[in-house]
PDB file of C-alpha atoms in Angstrom:
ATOM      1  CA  UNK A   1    -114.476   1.997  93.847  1.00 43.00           C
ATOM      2  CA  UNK A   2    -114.893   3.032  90.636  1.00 43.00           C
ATOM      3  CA  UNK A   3    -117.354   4.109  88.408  1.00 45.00           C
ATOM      4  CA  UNK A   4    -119.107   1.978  85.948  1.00 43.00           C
ATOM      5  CA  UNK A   5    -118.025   2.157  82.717  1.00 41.00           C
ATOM      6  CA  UNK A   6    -121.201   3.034  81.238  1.00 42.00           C
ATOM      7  CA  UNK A   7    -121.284   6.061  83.252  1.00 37.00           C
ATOM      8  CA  UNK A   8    -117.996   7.546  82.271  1.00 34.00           C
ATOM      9  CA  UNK A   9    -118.309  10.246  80.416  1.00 39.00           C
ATOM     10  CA  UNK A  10    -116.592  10.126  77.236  1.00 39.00           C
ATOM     11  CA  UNK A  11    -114.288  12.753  75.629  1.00 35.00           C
ATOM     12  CA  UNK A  12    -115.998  14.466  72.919  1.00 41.00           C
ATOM     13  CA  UNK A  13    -114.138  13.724  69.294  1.00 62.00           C
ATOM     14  CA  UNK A  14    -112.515  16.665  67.728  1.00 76.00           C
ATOM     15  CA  UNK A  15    -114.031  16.550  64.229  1.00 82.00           C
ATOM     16  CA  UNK A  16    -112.020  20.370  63.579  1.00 86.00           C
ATOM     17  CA  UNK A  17    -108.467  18.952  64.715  1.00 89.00           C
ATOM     18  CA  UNK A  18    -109.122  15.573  63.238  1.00 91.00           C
ATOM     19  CA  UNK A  19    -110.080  17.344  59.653  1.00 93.00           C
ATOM     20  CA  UNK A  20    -107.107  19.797  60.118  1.00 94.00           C
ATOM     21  CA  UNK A  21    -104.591  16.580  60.258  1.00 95.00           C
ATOM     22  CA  UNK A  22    -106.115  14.474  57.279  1.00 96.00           C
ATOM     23  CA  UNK A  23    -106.296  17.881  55.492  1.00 95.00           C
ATOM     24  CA  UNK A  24    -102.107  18.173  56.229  1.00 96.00           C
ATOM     25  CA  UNK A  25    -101.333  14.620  55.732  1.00 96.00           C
ATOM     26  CA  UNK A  26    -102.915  14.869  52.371  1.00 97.00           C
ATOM     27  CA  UNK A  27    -100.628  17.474  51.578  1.00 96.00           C
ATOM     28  CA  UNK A  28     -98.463  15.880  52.318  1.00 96.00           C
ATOM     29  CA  UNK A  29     -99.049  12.813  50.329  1.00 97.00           C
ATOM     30  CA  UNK A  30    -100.443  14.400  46.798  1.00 96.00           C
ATOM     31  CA  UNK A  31     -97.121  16.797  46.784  1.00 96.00           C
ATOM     32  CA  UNK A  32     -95.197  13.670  47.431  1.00 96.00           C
ATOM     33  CA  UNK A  33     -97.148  11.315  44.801  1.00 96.00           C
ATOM     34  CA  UNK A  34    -100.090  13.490  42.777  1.00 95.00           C
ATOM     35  CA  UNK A  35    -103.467  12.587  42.733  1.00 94.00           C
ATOM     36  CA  UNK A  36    -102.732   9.290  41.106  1.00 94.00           C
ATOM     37  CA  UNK A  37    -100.355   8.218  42.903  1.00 96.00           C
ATOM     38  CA  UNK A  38    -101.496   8.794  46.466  1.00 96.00           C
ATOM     39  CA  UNK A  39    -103.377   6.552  48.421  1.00 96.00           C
ATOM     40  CA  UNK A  40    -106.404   6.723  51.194  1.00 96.00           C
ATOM     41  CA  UNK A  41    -104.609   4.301  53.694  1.00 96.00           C
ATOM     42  CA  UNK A  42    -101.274   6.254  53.739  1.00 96.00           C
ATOM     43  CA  UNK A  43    -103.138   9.805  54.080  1.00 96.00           C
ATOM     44  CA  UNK A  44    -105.200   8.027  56.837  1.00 95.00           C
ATOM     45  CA  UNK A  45    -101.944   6.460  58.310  1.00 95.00           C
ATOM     46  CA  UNK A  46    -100.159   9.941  58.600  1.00 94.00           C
ATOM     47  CA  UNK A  47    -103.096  11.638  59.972  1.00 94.00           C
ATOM     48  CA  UNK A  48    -103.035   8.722  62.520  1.00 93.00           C
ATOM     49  CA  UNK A  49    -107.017   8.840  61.786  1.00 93.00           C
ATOM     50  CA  UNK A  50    -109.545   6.065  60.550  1.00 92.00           C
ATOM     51  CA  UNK A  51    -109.784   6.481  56.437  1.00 91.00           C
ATOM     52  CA  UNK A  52    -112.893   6.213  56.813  1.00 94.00           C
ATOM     53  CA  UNK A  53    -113.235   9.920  58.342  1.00 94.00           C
ATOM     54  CA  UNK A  54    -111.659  11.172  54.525  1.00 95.00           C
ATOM     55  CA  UNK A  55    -114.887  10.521  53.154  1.00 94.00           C
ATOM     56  CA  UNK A  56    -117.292  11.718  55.953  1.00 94.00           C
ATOM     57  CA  UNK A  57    -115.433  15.227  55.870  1.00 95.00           C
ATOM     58  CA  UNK A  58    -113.905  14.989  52.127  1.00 95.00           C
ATOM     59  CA  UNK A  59    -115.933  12.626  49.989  1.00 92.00           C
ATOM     60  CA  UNK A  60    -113.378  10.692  47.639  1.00 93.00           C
ATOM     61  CA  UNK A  61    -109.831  11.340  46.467  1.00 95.00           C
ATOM     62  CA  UNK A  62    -110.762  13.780  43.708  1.00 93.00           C
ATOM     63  CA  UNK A  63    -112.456  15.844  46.616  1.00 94.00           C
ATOM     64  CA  UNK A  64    -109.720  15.672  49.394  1.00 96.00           C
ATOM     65  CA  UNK A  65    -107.178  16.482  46.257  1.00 95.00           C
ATOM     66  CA  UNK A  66    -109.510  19.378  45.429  1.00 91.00           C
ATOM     67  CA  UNK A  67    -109.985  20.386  49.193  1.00 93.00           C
ATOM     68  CA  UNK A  68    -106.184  20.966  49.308  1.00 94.00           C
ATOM     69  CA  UNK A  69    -106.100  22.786  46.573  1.00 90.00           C
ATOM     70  CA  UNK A  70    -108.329  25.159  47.672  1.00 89.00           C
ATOM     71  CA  UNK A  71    -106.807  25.271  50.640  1.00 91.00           C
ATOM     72  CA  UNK A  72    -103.026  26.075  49.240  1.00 89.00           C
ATOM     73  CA  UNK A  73    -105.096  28.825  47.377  1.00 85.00           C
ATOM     74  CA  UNK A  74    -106.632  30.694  50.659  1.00 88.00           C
ATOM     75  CA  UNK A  75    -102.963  30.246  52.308  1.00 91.00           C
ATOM     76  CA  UNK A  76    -100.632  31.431  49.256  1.00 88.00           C
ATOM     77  CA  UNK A  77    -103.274  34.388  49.309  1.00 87.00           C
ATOM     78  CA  UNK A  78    -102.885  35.199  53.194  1.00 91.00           C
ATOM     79  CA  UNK A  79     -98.941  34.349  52.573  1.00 93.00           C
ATOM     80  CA  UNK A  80     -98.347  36.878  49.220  1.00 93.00           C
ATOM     81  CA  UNK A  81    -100.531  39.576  49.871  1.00 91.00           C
ATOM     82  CA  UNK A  82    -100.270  41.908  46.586  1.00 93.00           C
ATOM     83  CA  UNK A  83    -101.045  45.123  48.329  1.00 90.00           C
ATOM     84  CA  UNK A  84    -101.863  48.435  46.419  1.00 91.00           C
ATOM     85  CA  UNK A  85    -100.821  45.891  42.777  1.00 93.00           C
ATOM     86  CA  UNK A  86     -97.474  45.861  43.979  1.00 96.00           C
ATOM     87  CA  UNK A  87     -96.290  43.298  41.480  1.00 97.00           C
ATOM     88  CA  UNK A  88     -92.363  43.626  42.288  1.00 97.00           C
ATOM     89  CA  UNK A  89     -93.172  42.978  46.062  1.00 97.00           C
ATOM     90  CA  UNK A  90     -95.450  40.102  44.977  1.00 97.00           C
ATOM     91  CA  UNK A  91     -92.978  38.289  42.661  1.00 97.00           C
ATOM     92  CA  UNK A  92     -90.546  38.732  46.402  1.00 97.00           C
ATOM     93  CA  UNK A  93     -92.880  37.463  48.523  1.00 96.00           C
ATOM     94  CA  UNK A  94     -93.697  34.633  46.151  1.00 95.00           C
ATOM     95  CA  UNK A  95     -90.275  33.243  45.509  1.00 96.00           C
ATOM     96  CA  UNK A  96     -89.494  33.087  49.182  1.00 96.00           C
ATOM     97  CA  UNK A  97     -92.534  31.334  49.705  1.00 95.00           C
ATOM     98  CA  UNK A  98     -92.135  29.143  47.203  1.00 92.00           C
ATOM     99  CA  UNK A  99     -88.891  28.539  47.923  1.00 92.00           C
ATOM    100  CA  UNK A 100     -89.548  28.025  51.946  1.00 94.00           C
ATOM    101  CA  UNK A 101     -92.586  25.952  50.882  1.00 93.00           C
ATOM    102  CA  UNK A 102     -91.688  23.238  48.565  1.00 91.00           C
ATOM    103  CA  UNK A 103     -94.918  21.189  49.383  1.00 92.00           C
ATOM    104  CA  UNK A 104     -96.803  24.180  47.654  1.00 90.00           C
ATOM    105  CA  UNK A 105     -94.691  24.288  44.192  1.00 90.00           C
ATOM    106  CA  UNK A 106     -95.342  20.925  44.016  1.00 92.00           C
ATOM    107  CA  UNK A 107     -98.868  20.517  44.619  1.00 93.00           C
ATOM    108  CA  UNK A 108     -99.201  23.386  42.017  1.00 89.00           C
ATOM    109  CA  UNK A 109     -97.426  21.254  39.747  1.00 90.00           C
ATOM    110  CA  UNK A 110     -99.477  18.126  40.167  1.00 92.00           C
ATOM    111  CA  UNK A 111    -102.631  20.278  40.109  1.00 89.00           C
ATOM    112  CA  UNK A 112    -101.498  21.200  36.381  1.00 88.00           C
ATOM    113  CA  UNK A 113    -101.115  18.234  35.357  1.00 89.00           C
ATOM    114  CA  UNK A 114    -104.063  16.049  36.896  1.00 88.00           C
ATOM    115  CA  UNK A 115    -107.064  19.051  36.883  1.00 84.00           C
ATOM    116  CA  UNK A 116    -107.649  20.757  33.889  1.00 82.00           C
ATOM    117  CA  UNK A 117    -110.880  22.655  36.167  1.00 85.00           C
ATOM    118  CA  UNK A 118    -110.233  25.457  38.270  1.00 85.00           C
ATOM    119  CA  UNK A 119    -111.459  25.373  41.696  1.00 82.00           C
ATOM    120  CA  UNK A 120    -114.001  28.052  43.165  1.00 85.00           C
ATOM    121  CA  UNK A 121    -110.896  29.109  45.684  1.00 82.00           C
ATOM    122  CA  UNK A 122    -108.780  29.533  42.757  1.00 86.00           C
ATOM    123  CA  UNK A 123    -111.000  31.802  40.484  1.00 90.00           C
ATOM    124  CA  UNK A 124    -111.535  33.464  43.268  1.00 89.00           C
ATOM    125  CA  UNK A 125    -108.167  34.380  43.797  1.00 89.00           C
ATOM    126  CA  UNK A 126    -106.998  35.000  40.919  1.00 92.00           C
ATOM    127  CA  UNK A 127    -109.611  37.370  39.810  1.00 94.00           C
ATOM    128  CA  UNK A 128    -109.225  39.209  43.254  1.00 93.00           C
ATOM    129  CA  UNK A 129    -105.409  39.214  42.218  1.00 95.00           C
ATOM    130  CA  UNK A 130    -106.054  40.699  38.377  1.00 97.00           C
ATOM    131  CA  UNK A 131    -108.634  43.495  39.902  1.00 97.00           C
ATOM    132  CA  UNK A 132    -105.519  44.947  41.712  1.00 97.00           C
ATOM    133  CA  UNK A 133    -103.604  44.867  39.008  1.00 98.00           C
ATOM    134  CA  UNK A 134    -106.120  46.678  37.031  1.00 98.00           C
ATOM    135  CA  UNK A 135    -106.646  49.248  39.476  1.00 97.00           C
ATOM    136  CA  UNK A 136    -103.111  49.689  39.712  1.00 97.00           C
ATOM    137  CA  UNK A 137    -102.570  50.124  36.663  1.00 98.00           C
ATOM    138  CA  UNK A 138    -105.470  53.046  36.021  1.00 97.00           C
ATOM    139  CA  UNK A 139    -103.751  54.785  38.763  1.00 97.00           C
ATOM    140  CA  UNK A 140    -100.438  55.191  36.724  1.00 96.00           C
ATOM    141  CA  UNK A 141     -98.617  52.454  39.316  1.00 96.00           C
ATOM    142  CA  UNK A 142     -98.153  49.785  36.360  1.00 97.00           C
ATOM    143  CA  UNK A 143     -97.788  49.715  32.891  1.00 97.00           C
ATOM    144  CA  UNK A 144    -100.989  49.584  31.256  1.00 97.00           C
ATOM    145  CA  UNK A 145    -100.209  48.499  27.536  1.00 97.00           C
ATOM    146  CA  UNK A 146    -100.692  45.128  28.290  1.00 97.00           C
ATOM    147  CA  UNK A 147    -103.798  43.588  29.958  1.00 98.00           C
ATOM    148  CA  UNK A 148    -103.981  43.211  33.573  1.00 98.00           C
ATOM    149  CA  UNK A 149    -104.358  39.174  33.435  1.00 98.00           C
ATOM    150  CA  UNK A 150    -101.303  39.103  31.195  1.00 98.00           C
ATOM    151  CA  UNK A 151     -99.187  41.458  33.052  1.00 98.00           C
ATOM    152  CA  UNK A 152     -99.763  39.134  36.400  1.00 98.00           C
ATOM    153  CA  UNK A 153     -99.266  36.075  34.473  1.00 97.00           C
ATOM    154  CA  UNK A 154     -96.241  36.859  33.274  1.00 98.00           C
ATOM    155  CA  UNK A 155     -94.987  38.076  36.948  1.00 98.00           C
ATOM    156  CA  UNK A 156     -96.377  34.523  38.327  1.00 95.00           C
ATOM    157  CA  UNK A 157     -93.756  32.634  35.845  1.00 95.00           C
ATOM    158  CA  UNK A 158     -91.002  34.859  36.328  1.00 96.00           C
ATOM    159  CA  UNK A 159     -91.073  34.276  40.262  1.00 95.00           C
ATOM    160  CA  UNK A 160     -90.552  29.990  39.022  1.00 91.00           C
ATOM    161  CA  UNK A 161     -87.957  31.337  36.922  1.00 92.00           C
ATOM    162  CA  UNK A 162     -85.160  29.548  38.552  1.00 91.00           C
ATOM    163  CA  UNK A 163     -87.019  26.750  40.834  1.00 87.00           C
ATOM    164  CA  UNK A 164     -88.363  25.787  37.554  1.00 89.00           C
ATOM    165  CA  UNK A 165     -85.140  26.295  35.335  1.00 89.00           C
ATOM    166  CA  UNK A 166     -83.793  22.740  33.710  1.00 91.00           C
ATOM    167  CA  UNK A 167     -81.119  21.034  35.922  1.00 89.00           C
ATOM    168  CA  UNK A 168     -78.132  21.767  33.717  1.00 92.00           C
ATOM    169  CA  UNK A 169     -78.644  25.550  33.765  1.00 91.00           C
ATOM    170  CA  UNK A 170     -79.160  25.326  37.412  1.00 88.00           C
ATOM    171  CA  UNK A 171     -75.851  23.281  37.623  1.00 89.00           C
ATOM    172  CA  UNK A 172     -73.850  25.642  35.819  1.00 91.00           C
ATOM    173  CA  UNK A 173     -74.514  28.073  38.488  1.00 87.00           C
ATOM    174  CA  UNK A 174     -74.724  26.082  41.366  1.00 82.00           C
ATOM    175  CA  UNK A 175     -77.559  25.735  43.992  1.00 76.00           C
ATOM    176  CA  UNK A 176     -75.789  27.380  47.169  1.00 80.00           C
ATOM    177  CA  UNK A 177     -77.676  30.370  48.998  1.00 77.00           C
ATOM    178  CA  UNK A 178     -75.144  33.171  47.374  1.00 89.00           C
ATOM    179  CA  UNK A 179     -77.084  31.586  43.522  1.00 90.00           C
ATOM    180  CA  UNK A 180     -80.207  32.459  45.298  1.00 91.00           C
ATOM    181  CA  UNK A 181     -79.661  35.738  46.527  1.00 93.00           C
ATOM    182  CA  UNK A 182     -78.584  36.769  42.894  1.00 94.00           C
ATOM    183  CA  UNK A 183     -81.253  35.213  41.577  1.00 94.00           C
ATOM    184  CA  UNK A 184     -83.723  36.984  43.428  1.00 96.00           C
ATOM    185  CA  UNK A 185     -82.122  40.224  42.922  1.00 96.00           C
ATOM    186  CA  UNK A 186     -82.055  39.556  39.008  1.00 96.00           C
ATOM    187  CA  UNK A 187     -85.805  38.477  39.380  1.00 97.00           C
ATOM    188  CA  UNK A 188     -86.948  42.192  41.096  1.00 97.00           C
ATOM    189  CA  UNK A 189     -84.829  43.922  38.315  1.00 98.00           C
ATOM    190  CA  UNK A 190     -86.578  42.199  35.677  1.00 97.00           C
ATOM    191  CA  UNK A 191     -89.726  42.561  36.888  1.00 98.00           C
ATOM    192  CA  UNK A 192     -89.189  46.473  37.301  1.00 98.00           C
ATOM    193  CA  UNK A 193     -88.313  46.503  34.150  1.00 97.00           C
ATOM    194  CA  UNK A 194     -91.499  44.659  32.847  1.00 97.00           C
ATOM    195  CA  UNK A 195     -94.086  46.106  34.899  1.00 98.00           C
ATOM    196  CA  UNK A 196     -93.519  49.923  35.415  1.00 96.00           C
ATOM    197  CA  UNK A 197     -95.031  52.294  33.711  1.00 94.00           C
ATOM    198  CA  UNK A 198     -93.751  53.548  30.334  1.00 83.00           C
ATOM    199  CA  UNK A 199     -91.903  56.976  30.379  1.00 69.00           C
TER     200      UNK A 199
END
């Protein structure tokens, strides 16, 4: 015989792994369709969770979008560390990421375009990012004639050089992995050239 319903003990919900999947499956969705364009019921569909648990652990839209944009920020940090202001091993790091992880390029694309606000996660680390640059750069490491914010700045763009290049140039070259491999060695030249010190 078996036990009463009642009595069964039921399995405890996983609020952590359930947040984890609506967090993914909203990545999913605003890289594929922006913050406009996405939708509750197909970030609740891909989670395979009720869309109703978005706005117990997100609030609205606006905050779920924001909540993954933070989060991109805390990864791409872990992902492309800039140890000791290394900007030439950053800009490496950050074009194989970017290029491995085309979910983040373009949720940082729909971020620019649809939040004009920064996110706490974001100042934070970007101003973590600019003090090792500036510390690098009053040890003698980097070039120190132009401002730390600037220097990284310009770094950031030149890693999206050729992921963001229009798609005749990228045609005249072609798209196969040989392309890339130049690329990226052009890209590590360049950036030498721009951040070392002056001689």
């Amino acid at each position: 015989m078996t036990e009463p319903t009642a009595e069964r003990k039921r399995r405890p919900r996983d609020s952590g792994a359930t947040k984890a999947l609506l967090l993914q499956a909203a990545t999913e969705e605003f890289a594929e369709y922006g913050l406009a364009g996405a939708r509750i019921d197909r970030i609740a569909e891909r989670a395979g969770a009720n869309k109703r648990l978005i706005y117990v652990y997100f609030g609205d839209k606006d905050a779920l979008f924001d909540a993954v944009v933070d989060e991109q920020a805390r990864t791409v940090v872990k992902a492309i560390p800039l140890d000791e202001g290394d900007l030439t091993a950053f800009a490496a790091s950050r074009f194989d990421y970017v290029l491995a992880n085309p979910a983040a390029r373009r949720i940082a694309i729909w971020r620019g375009f649809e939040r004009a606000e920064a996110t706490e996660a974001e100042l934070a680390s970007y101003r973590e990012r600019v003090e090792l640059v500036e510390a690098a750069q009053s040890e003698g490491r980097l070039r120190a004639d132009i401002p730390a914010v600037d220097l990284f700045a310009i770094v950031l763009r030149m890693t999206e050089s050729w992921l963001s290049a229009p798609a005749g140039l990228r045609a005249v070259a072609g798209e196969d992995a040989d392309r890339l491999s130049e690329h990226r060695a052009a890209l590590l030249a360049a950036v030498r050239s721009v951040v070392e010190p002056r001689g």
